[in-house]
Tab-separated table of C-alpha atoms in Angstrom:
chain	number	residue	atom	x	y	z
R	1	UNK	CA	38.658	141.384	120.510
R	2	UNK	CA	40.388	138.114	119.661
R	3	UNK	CA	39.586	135.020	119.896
R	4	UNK	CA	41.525	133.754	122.886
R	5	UNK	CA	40.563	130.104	121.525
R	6	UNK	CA	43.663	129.452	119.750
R	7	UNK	CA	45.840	130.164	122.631
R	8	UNK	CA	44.426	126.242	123.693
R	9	UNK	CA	46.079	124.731	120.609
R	10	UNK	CA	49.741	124.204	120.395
R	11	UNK	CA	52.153	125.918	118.789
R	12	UNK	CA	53.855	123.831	116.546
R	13	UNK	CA	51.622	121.094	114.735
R	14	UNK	CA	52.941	117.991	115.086
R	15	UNK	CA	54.725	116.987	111.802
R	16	UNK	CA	56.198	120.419	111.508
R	17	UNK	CA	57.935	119.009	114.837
R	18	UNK	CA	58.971	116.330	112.657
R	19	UNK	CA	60.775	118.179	109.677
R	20	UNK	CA	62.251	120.597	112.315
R	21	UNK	CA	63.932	117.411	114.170
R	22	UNK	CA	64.438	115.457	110.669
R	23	UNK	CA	66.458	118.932	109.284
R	24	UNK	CA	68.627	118.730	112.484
R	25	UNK	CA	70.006	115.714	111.929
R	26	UNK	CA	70.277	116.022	108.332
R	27	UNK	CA	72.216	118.909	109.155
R	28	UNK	CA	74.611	116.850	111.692
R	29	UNK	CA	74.938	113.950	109.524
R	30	UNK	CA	74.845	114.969	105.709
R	31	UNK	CA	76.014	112.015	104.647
R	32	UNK	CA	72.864	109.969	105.973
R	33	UNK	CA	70.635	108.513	103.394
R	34	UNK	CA	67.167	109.125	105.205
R	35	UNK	CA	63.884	107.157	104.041
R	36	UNK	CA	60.500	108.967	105.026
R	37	UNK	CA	57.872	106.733	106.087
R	38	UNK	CA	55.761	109.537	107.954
R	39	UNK	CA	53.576	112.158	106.638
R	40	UNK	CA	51.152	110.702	104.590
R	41	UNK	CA	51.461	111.931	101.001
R	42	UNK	CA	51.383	110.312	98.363
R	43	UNK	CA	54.332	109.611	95.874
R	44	UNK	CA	53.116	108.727	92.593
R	45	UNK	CA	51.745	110.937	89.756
R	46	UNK	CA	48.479	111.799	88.941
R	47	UNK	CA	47.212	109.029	86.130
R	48	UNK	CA	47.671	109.911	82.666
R	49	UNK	CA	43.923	110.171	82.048
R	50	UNK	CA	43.645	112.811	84.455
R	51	UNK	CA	46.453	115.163	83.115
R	52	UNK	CA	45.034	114.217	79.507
R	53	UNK	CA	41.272	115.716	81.057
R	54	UNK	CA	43.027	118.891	82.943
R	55	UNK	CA	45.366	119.395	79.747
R	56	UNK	CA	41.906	119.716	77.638
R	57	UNK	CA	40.533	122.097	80.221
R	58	UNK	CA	42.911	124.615	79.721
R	59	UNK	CA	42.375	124.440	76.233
R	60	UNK	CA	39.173	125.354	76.840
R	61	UNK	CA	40.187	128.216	79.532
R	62	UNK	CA	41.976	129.286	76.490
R	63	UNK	CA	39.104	129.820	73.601
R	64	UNK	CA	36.446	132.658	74.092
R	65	UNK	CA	33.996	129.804	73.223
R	66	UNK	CA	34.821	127.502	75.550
R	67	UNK	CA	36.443	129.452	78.685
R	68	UNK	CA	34.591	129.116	81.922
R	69	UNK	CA	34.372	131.615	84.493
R	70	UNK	CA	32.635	131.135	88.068
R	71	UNK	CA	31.409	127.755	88.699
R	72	UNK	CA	28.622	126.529	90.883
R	73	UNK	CA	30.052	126.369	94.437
R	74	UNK	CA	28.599	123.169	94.881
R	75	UNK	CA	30.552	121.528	91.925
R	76	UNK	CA	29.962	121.309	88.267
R	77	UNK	CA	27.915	118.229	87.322
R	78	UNK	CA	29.494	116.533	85.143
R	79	UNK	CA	31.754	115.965	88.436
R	80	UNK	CA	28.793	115.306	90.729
R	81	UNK	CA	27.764	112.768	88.649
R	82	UNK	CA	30.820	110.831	88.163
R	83	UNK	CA	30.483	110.766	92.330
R	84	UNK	CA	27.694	109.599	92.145
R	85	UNK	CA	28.315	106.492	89.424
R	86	UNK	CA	30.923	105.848	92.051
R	87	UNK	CA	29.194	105.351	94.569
R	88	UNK	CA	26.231	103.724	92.457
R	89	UNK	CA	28.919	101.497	91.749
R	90	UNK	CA	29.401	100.195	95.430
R	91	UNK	CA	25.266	99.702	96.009
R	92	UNK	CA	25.161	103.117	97.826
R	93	UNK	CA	22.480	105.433	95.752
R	94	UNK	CA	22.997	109.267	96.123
R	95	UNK	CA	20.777	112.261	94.990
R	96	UNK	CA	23.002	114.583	92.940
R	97	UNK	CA	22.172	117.494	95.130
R	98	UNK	CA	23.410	115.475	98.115
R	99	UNK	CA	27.143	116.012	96.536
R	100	UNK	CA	29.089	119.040	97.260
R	101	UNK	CA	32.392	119.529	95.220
R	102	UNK	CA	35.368	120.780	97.989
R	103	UNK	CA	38.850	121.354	97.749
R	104	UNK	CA	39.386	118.363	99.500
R	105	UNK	CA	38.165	116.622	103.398
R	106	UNK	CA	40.539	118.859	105.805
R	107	UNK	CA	38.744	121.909	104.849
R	108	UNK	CA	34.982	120.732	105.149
R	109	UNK	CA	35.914	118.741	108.214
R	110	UNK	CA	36.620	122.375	109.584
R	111	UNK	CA	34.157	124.106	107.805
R	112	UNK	CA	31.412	122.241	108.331
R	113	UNK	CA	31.442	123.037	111.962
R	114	UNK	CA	29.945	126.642	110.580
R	115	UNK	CA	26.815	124.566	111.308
R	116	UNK	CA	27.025	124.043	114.383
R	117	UNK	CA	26.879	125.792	117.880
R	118	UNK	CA	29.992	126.255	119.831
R	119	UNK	CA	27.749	125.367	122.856
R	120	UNK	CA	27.657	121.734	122.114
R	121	UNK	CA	29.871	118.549	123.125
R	122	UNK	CA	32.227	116.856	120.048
R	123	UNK	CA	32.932	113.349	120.487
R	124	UNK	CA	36.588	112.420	119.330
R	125	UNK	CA	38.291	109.220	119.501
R	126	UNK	CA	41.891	109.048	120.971
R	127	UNK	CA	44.262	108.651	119.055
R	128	UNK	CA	42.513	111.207	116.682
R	129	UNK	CA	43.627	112.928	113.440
R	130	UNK	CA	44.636	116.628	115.109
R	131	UNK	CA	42.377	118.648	112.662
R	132	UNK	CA	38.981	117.441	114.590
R	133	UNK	CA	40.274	118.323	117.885
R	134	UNK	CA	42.099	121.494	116.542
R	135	UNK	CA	39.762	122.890	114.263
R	136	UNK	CA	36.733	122.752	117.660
R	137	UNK	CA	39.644	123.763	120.645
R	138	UNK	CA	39.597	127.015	117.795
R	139	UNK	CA	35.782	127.390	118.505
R	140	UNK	CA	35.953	126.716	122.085
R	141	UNK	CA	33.908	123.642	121.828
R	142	UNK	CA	33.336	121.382	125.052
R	143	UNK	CA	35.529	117.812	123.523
R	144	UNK	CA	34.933	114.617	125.070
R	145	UNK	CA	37.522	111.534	123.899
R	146	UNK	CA	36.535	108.032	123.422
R	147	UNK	CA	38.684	105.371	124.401
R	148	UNK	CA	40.708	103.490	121.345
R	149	UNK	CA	43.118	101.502	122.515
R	150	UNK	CA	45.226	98.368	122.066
R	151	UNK	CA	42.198	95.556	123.826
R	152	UNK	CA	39.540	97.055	121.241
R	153	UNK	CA	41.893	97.210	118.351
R	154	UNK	CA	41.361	100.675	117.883
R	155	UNK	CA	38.064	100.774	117.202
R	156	UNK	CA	35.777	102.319	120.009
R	157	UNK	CA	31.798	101.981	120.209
R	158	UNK	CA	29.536	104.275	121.438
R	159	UNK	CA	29.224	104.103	125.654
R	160	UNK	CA	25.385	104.747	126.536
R	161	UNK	CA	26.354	107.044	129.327
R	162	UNK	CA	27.988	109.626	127.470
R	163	UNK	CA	25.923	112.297	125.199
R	164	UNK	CA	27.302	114.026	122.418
R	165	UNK	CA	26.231	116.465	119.630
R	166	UNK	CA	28.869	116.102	117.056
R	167	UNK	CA	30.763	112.647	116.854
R	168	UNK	CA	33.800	112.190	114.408
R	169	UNK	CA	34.507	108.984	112.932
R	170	UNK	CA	37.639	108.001	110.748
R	171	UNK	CA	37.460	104.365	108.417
R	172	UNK	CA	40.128	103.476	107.743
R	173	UNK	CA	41.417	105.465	110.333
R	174	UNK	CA	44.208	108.022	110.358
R	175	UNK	CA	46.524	107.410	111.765
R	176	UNK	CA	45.615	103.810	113.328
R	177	UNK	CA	44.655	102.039	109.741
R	178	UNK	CA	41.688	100.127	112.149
R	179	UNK	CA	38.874	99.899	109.679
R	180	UNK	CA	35.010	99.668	111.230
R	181	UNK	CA	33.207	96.341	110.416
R	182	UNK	CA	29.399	96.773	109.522
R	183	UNK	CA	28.119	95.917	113.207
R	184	UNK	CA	30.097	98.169	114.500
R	185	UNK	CA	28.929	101.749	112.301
R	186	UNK	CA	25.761	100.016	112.983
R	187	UNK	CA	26.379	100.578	116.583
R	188	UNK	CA	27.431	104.407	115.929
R	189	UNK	CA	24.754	105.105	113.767
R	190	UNK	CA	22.092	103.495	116.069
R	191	UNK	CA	23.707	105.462	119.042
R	192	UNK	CA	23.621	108.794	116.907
R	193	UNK	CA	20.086	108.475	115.548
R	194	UNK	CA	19.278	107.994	119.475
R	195	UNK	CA	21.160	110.542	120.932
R	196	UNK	CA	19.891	113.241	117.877
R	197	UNK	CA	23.773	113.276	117.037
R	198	UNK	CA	25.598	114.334	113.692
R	199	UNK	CA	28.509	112.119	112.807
R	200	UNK	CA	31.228	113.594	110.575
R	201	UNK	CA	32.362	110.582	109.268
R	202	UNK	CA	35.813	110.805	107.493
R	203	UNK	CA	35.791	108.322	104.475
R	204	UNK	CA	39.056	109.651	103.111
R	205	UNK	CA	41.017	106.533	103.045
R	206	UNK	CA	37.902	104.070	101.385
R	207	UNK	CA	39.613	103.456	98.498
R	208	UNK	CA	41.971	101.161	100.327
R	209	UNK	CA	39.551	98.468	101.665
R	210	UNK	CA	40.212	95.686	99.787
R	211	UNK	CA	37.738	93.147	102.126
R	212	UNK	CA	34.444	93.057	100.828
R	213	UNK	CA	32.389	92.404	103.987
R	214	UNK	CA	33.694	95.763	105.414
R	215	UNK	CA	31.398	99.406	104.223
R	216	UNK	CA	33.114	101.701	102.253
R	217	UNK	CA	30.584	104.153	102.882
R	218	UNK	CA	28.730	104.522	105.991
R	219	UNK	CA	25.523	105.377	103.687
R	220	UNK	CA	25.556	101.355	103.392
R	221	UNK	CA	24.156	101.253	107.424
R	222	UNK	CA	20.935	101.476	107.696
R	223	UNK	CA	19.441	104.814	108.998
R	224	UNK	CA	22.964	106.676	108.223
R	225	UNK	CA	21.155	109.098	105.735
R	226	UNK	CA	19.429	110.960	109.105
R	227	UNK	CA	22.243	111.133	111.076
R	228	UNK	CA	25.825	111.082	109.500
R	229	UNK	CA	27.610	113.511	107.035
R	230	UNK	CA	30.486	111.711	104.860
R	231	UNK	CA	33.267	113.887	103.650
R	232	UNK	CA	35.970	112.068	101.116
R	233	UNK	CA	39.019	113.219	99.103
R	234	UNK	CA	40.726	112.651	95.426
R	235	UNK	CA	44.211	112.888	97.429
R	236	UNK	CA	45.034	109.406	98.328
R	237	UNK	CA	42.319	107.712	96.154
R	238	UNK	CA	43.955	109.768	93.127
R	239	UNK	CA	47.234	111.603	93.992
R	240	UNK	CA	45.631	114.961	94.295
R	241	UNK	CA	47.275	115.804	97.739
R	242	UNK	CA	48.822	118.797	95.231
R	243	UNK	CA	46.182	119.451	93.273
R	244	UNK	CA	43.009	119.185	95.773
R	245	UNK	CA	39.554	117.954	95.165
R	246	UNK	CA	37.105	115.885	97.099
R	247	UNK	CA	33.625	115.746	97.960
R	248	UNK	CA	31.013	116.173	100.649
R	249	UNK	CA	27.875	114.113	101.056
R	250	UNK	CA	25.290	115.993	102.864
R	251	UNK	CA	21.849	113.932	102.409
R	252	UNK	CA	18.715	115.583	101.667
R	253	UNK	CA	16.987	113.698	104.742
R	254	UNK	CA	19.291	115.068	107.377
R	255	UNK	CA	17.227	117.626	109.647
R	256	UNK	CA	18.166	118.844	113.318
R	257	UNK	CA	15.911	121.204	114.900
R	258	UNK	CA	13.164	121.517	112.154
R	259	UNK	CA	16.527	122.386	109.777
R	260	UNK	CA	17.732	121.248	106.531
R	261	UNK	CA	21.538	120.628	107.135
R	262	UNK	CA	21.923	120.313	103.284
R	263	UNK	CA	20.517	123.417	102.330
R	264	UNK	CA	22.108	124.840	105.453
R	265	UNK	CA	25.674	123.812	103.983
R	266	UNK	CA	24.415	124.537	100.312
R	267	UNK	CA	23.749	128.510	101.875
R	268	UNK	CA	27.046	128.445	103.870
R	269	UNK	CA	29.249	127.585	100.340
R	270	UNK	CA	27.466	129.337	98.427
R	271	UNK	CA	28.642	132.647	100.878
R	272	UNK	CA	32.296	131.106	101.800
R	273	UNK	CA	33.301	129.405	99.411
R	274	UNK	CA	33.423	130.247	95.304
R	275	UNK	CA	34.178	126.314	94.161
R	276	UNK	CA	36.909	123.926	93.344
R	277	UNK	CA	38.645	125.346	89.666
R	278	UNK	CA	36.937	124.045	86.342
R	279	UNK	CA	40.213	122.694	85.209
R	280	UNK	CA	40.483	120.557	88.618
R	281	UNK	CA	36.879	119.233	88.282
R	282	UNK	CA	37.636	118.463	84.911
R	283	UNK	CA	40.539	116.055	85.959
R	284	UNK	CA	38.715	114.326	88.993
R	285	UNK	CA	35.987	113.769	86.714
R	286	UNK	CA	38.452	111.710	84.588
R	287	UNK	CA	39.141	109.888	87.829
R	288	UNK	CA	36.328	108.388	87.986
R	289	UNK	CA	35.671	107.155	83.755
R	290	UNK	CA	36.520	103.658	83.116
R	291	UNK	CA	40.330	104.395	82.114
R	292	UNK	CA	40.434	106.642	85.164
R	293	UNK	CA	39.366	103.744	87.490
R	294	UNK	CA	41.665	101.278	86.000
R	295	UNK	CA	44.732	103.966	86.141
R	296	UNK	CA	44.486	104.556	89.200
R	297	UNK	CA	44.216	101.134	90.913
R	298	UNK	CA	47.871	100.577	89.355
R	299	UNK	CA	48.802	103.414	92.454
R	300	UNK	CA	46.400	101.870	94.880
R	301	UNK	CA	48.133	98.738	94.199
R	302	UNK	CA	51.850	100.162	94.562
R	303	UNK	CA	50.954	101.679	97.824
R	304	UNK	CA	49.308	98.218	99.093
R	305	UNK	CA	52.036	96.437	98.437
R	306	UNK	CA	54.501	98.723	100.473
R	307	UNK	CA	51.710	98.033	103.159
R	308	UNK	CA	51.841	94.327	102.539
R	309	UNK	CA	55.660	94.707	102.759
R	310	UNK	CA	56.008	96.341	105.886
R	311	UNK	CA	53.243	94.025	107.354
R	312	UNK	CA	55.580	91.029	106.718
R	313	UNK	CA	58.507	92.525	108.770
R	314	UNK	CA	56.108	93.361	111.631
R	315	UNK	CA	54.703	89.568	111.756
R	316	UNK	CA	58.070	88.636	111.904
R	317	UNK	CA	59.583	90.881	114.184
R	318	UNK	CA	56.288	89.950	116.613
R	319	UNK	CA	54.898	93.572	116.928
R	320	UNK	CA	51.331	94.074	117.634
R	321	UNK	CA	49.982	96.421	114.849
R	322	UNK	CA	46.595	97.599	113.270
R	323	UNK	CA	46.050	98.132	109.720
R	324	UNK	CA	48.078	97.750	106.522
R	325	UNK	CA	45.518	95.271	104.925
R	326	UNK	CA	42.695	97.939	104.131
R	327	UNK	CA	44.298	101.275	104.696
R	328	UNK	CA	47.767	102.387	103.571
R	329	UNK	CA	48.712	103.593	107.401
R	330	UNK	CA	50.473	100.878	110.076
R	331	UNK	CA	49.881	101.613	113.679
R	332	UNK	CA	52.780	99.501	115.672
R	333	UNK	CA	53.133	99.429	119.215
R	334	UNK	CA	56.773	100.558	120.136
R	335	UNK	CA	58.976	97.550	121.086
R	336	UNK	CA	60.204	96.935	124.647
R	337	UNK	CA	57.723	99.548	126.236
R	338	UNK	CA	59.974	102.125	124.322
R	339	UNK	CA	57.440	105.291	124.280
R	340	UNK	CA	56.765	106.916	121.145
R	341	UNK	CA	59.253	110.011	120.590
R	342	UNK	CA	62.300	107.447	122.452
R	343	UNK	CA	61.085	105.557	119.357
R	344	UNK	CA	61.231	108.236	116.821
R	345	UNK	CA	64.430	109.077	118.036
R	346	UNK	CA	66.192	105.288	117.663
R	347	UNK	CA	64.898	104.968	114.631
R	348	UNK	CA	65.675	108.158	113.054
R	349	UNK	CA	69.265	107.567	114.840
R	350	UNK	CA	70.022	104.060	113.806
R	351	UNK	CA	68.391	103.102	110.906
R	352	UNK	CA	67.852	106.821	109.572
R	353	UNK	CA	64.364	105.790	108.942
R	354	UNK	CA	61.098	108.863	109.926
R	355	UNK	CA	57.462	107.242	110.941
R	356	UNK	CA	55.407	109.436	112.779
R	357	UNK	CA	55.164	109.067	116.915
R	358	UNK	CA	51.345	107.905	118.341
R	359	UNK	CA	51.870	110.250	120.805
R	360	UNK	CA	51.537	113.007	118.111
R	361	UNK	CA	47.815	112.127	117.890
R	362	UNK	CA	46.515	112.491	121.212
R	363	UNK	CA	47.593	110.532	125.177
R	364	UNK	CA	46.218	107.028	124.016
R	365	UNK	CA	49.210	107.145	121.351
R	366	UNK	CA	51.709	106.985	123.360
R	367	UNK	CA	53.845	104.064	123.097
R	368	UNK	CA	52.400	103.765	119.813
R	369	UNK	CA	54.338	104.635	116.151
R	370	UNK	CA	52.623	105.446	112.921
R	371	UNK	CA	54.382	104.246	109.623
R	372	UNK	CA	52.800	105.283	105.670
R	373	UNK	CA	53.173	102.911	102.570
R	374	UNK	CA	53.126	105.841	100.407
R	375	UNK	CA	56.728	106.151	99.655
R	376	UNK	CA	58.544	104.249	96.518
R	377	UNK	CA	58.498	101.365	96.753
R	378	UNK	CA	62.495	100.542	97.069
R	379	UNK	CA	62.886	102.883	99.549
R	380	UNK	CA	60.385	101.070	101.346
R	381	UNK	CA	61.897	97.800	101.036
R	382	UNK	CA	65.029	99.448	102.314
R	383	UNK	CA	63.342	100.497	104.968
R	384	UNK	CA	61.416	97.106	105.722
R	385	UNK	CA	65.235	95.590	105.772
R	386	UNK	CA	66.494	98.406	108.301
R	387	UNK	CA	64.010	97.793	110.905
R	388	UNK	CA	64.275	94.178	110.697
R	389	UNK	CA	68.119	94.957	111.522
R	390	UNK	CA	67.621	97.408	114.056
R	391	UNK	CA	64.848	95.591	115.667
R	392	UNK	CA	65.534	92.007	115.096
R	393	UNK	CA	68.660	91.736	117.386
């Protein structure tokens, strides 16, 4: 009667491991002033021409003339079209019906797999974001890893040997920060298109490429629009980690066994799923007007310079890392062979400082430690100067 599935995943998910350990030493030493460089959420507020769009909303909610009941499920669209100016405005044209409104990427990353078979193979890189493997262990879905790892800098391509139905790709990656050059999500969507492959390709961390040779989108590779589905999120890009909003891009061109996967999603939202609130649509609209864009580049800013910050300690200390540059995430390899919870541990211990342990994210993170540049920005700095103590000696 069940679904004995979920006795595959574990227990406790992995940063609830965290705050249980964190709280135990808090509670043995309440005296220490602990900085949190681990989960990633974000610390600044949403940008004053949001709150000025959502305030206005629920004016409207609050007039007979102007109150709004159910929306479409698919998203309002005024709010589709902002998307799509977005992405208009980085040489990447969408169709409007292409864009489904969501209540942010970690529940269409699961939900999307409504599409799909459990009789199929999922292709996951290792170290992964635990959703993708999580949400398919639930289904009982045969997973497959691909190797990421230290000699390709975190950033696997596609081995010709292996076949897979479903393929998930992160850029900027979580939690590695590794961002995908155009060659190779050339070389994923070539291998997709080949193998008759989907790829759910996670864009939720685009906002933070700052190098202009690298695709913020993988609609920019060639032959993309028949093989990849792009999911993104207003949570970094715009603080709404609280308030949730993203955005789905299901093109219109996308067909797997004489199917329409859009209109296949478009059915399966408009049964599960009754739309992201008018007054929250309203506000991620805003995101994206000129103010909007300008507003919130102040935050992206404030988080890249933490990034920048704790890049400079790692170059000095001489500790192999990926990202920081175009994604707001630092993937360090543990000094001295240390592995990643010993890690955790001394730096929790010693310099009261939480990052998140590689290990968390699957076997090929181990001896690997994740740190986030979304915290204030003199705690950070504090931070910077406590592991350049600790690990400078």
């Amino acid at each position: 009667m069940m679904n004995l599935n979920f006795k595959n995943i574990a227990d406790s998910y992995l940063f609830s491991t965290i705050a249980r350990k964190v709280s135990e030493y808090s509670a043995a030493h309440p005296d220490a002033n602990i900085i949190r460089l681990g989960i990633g959420d974000v610390t600044l507020p949403l940008a004053p021409a949001v709150t000025k769009a959502m305030h206005d909303a629920v004016d409207e909610m609050g007039k007979q003339e102007t109150f709004h009941g159910y929306g479409p499920e698919q998203g309002y669209d005024f709010l589709k079209t902002a998307v799509q100016g977005y992405y208009a405005s980085h040489s990447t044209k969408l169709d409007a019906d292409e864009i489904f409104i969501s209540d942010g990427a970690k529940s269409d990353l699961g939900n999307i797999l409504d599409l799909f078979d459990t009789n199929i193979t999922v292709l996951v890189p290792d170290p992964v974001y635990p959703v993708y493997v999580d949400t398919n262990t639930m289904a009982g879905r045969k997973i497959i890893f691909m190797d990421a790892n230290e000699s390709n800098g975190f950033l696997p391509l596609p081995d010709a040997s292996i076949h897979a139905d479903v393929i998930y790709l992160c850029s900027p990656n979580n939690p590695t920060g590794a961002a995908y050059d155009r060659a190779g999500l050339k070389a994923w969507v070539d291998y997709a298109n080949r193998e008759n492959a989907i790829i759910l390709y996670d864009a939720a961390y685009e906002c933070f490429i700052v190098d202009d040779t690298l695709p913020r989108s993988i609609y920019e590779i060639e032959g993309a629009e028949t093989c990849a589905i792009e999911f993104c999120s207003l949570s970094k890009t715009a603080g709404f980690t609280g308030t949730r909003c993203g955005y789905t891009i299901v093109p219109l061109a996308l067909q797997r066994d004489g199917l329409s996967l859009n209109k296949l999603w478009l059915r399966r939202q408009t049964t599960k799923f009754n739309g992201v609130p008018y007054i929250v649509q309203r506000g991620a609209a805003a995101v994206f007007s000129e103010e909007g864009l300008k507003q919130i580049q102040q935050n992206l800013s404030y988080y890249q310079q933490n990034a920048n910050v704790l890049a400079q300690i790692l170059d000095e200390l001489g500790i192999w890392y990926t990202g920081g540059k175009n994604s707001p995430y630092l993937w360090l390899k543990c000094p001295n062979g240390m592995k990643s919870w010993d890690f955790f541990d001394l730096l929790l211990e010693k310099a009261n400082v939480v990052g998140t342990p590689g290990a968390g994210f699957g076997a090929n993170g181990e001896g690997f430690f994740r740190l986030t540049a979304f915290g204030d920005q003199a705690k950070t700095l504090e931070a910077a100067g406590r592991l350049k103590d600790l690990l400078g000696k």
